[in-house]
XYZ file of C-alpha atoms in Angstrom:
283
model
C -14.043 2.516 -17.609
C -13.204 5.321 -15.196
C -13.409 8.824 -16.655
C -9.815 9.946 -17.227
C -10.796 13.564 -17.798
C -12.752 13.853 -14.556
C -9.956 12.178 -12.589
C -7.368 14.524 -14.063
C -9.485 17.560 -13.290
C -9.879 16.462 -9.669
C -6.345 15.182 -8.973
C -3.834 17.192 -10.986
C -2.413 20.619 -10.261
C -0.406 20.015 -7.098
C 1.908 17.077 -6.436
C 0.205 14.863 -9.012
C 1.502 15.790 -12.476
C -0.031 13.165 -14.796
C -2.814 10.602 -14.608
C -3.564 8.047 -17.304
C -6.282 5.373 -17.399
C -5.787 2.381 -19.699
C -8.145 -0.479 -20.454
C -5.578 -3.243 -19.972
C -1.881 -3.744 -19.362
C 0.444 -6.368 -17.997
C 1.665 -4.452 -14.959
C 1.320 -0.770 -14.108
C 4.468 -1.057 -11.974
C 6.450 -2.371 -14.930
C 5.032 0.324 -17.196
C 6.034 3.184 -14.888
C 9.496 1.727 -14.254
C 9.979 1.564 -18.018
C 8.774 5.156 -18.336
C 11.204 6.299 -15.620
C 14.119 4.477 -17.284
C 13.324 5.952 -20.682
C 13.188 9.531 -19.379
C 15.375 10.439 -16.423
C 13.719 13.860 -16.379
C 10.202 12.437 -16.067
C 8.791 14.058 -12.928
C 7.422 12.223 -9.948
C 3.727 12.374 -9.238
C 2.631 10.297 -12.232
C -0.324 7.927 -11.817
C -1.160 4.995 -14.083
C -4.527 3.290 -13.608
C -5.505 0.076 -15.388
C -8.990 -1.358 -15.624
C -7.326 -4.753 -15.982
C -3.851 -6.084 -15.174
C -2.881 -9.410 -16.701
C 0.523 -9.787 -15.029
C 0.296 -7.717 -11.866
C 3.355 -7.934 -9.637
C 3.427 -9.119 -6.068
C 6.160 -9.712 -3.531
C 8.729 -12.464 -4.123
C 8.051 -12.549 -7.863
C 4.396 -13.522 -7.490
C 1.921 -12.441 -10.151
C -1.800 -11.771 -10.096
C -4.606 -10.754 -12.424
C -7.642 -8.529 -11.928
C -11.218 -8.742 -13.148
C -11.863 -5.786 -15.502
C -13.789 -2.988 -13.848
C -14.082 -4.593 -10.423
C -10.808 -3.625 -8.748
C -8.796 -0.448 -8.322
C -5.323 -1.204 -9.684
C -2.806 1.564 -10.171
C 0.793 2.650 -9.636
C 2.482 5.943 -8.787
C 5.946 7.143 -9.789
C 8.081 8.744 -7.088
C 11.540 10.300 -7.029
C 12.307 10.429 -3.285
C 15.636 12.245 -3.620
C 15.553 13.660 -0.088
C 14.766 10.316 1.575
C 17.873 8.372 2.684
C 18.084 4.815 1.386
C 17.570 3.351 4.857
C 14.313 5.297 5.300
C 12.742 4.218 2.012
C 11.201 1.234 3.763
C 8.575 3.724 4.897
C 7.323 4.381 1.364
C 5.097 1.270 1.107
C 4.004 1.866 4.702
C 2.913 5.397 3.714
C 0.889 3.809 0.928
C -0.670 1.439 3.464
C -1.694 4.305 5.735
C -3.154 6.146 2.731
C -5.163 3.135 1.526
C -6.508 2.099 4.937
C -7.377 5.690 5.852
C -9.044 6.277 2.479
C -11.167 3.126 2.761
C -12.282 4.210 6.225
C -12.989 7.735 4.999
C -14.950 6.792 1.875
C -17.013 4.116 3.647
C -17.406 6.007 6.927
C -15.340 3.501 8.910
C -13.698 4.022 12.307
C -11.268 6.929 12.517
C -12.612 8.467 9.300
C -13.052 11.812 10.972
C -16.806 11.962 10.519
C -20.085 10.199 11.119
C -20.518 9.094 7.522
C -18.734 8.502 4.252
C -16.567 11.299 2.860
C -18.128 10.778 -0.568
C -18.692 8.114 -3.192
C -19.661 5.368 -0.767
C -22.749 3.822 0.804
C -23.623 0.767 2.825
C -21.531 -0.726 5.574
C -18.532 1.093 7.061
C -15.262 -0.787 6.550
C -12.534 -0.572 9.195
C -9.494 -1.401 7.075
C -6.281 -2.261 8.924
C -2.690 -3.072 7.967
C -0.567 -6.188 8.110
C 3.143 -5.405 7.897
C 4.588 -4.818 5.392
C 2.204 -4.646 2.447
C -1.306 -5.993 3.050
C -4.540 -4.134 3.775
C -6.998 -6.293 5.702
C -10.580 -6.332 6.870
C -10.482 -8.623 9.864
C -8.296 -11.502 8.692
C -9.278 -11.082 5.034
C -7.041 -9.425 2.442
C -8.593 -6.386 0.788
C -5.537 -4.928 -0.950
C -1.867 -5.495 -1.627
C 0.950 -2.994 -2.068
C 4.282 -3.405 -3.822
C 7.145 -0.894 -3.956
C 9.862 -1.364 -6.579
C 12.982 0.736 -7.057
C 14.674 1.473 -10.381
C 18.166 -0.028 -10.835
C 19.820 3.375 -10.345
C 17.760 4.120 -7.231
C 16.451 7.378 -8.696
C 12.831 6.267 -8.940
C 10.436 4.241 -6.814
C 7.142 2.914 -8.134
C 4.408 1.878 -5.724
C 1.629 -0.331 -7.013
C -1.708 -0.893 -5.306
C -4.346 -3.487 -6.064
C -7.608 -3.123 -4.143
C -10.715 -5.305 -4.521
C -13.643 -2.912 -4.786
C -16.622 -4.520 -6.519
C -15.261 -8.047 -6.957
C -17.969 -10.624 -6.163
C -17.132 -13.412 -3.760
C -16.883 -16.081 -6.458
C -14.338 -14.024 -8.449
C -11.981 -13.084 -5.624
C -8.324 -13.974 -6.172
C -6.653 -16.705 -4.150
C -3.791 -15.297 -2.100
C -0.520 -17.267 -2.341
C 0.177 -16.172 1.233
C -2.873 -18.108 2.397
C -5.044 -15.189 3.501
C -8.625 -15.357 2.251
C -9.466 -12.410 -0.002
C -12.331 -9.972 0.315
C -13.669 -6.898 -1.436
C -15.554 -3.808 -0.367
C -18.623 -5.272 -2.069
C -18.333 -8.502 -0.078
C -17.919 -6.446 3.096
C -21.197 -4.668 2.356
C -19.884 -1.342 1.049
C -20.819 0.179 -2.291
C -17.977 2.483 -3.314
C -17.118 4.576 -6.362
C -13.686 3.515 -7.563
C -13.006 7.080 -8.723
C -13.835 8.558 -5.319
C -11.676 5.952 -3.596
C -8.740 6.582 -5.941
C -8.918 10.338 -5.395
C -9.014 9.899 -1.612
C -6.023 7.523 -1.673
C -4.082 10.029 -3.778
C -5.026 12.846 -1.404
C -3.935 10.895 1.656
C -0.722 9.686 -0.004
C 0.238 13.175 -1.166
C -0.185 14.571 2.335
C 2.010 11.948 4.017
C 4.596 11.631 1.245
C 5.257 15.357 0.840
C 5.636 15.717 4.611
C 8.061 12.786 4.684
C 10.037 14.205 1.754
C 10.412 17.489 3.626
C 11.468 15.725 6.829
C 12.126 11.956 6.513
C 11.584 11.367 10.219
C 8.505 9.226 10.875
C 8.147 10.525 14.426
C 8.320 14.250 13.693
C 5.929 13.944 10.733
C 3.402 11.999 12.800
C 3.656 9.036 10.457
C 4.725 6.610 13.168
C 1.753 7.591 15.320
C -0.588 7.183 12.337
C 0.818 3.782 11.362
C 0.921 2.062 14.744
C -2.817 1.965 15.550
C -3.655 0.804 12.016
C -1.130 -2.058 12.016
C -2.657 -5.158 13.583
C 0.645 -7.028 13.285
C 1.983 -5.075 16.264
C 1.452 -6.840 19.572
C 0.863 -10.234 17.949
C 2.918 -13.374 17.890
C 4.208 -13.815 14.367
C 6.210 -16.130 12.180
C 8.315 -14.384 9.544
C 9.658 -16.241 6.528
C 12.751 -14.307 5.450
C 13.884 -14.072 1.804
C 16.970 -16.167 2.617
C 14.798 -19.088 3.714
C 15.213 -18.565 7.459
C 12.145 -18.422 9.709
C 11.950 -16.108 12.720
C 9.238 -16.388 15.376
C 8.369 -14.100 18.260
C 6.309 -11.112 19.283
C 6.004 -8.115 16.955
C 6.799 -5.275 19.323
C 6.994 -2.282 16.995
C 8.247 -0.624 13.837
C 11.528 1.270 13.894
C 12.512 4.566 12.256
C 13.462 2.711 9.056
C 10.076 0.980 8.785
C 11.460 -2.391 9.890
C 9.381 -4.778 11.975
C 10.832 -5.433 15.434
C 10.570 -9.052 16.602
C 11.321 -10.078 20.189
C 12.167 -13.763 20.457
C 11.362 -15.985 23.425
C 14.984 -15.992 24.570
C 14.648 -12.434 25.837
C 17.378 -10.928 23.679
C 17.206 -7.561 21.938
C 14.501 -7.272 19.249
C 15.491 -8.261 15.716
C 14.763 -5.712 12.988
C 13.190 -7.306 9.890
C 13.227 -5.306 6.649
C 11.491 -7.860 4.413
C 9.643 -11.130 4.807
C 6.309 -12.921 4.711
C 4.540 -12.430 8.036
C 2.059 -14.924 9.428
C -0.036 -13.929 12.442
C 0.124 -16.892 14.826
C -3.126 -17.564 16.614
C -2.794 -18.128 20.371
């Protein structure tokens, strides 16, 4: 089990106000949403880490479980009061940038800002990338998933992250979206879960506090950070919308509200998609 005391000593004192590690829970997202509902004055910057989740939440009501001690599964509580509702689509994208950048940094992957791992990692460098809106990939394999959920009153947002760290190949989860799963271990990287968590929190704090101060993804540099990491952009895609409709075309960009822009073959203006299951269509 990760050392709660060491994590608190390393992470708390700035934006992050509380960090708890539990052996097992159903869903860290559900737990933090319950905590936010029970105490409207509970500050943002709370982190809940679980060694095991037995009813982890995914998009579209999907659930998942984790193998104890092999994955990094945690949620953070936010109160983005200065972020307009239409810009909150960027919150899970911020998490994606933080996770992909942290994986690259800890393993010494491309764009990590150095010639080797930042700390806590050895073995092969892992060039993590993003698939809009909530998957972290290595190649075409799913390394991590992200889910943002908002409280009924809109005052709180909880972002949950599940990342396969030391999961062996025969214990990897089966993705309902059809993507094969992977882990850092399978990709040849040996990584400390504590070091990876701390780097994700560091990256997330930097981007989130900047976005809170100025919720403009261009002025904060967030748009420029997201675009090269997102391999969805520039590809032909098929998007299954929540209403059951399917849209196909070329993913041309992400707009200021974090929506995916799809240009259809008819040559009309791009359609902005705020939610949906994206499939990369092979040529």
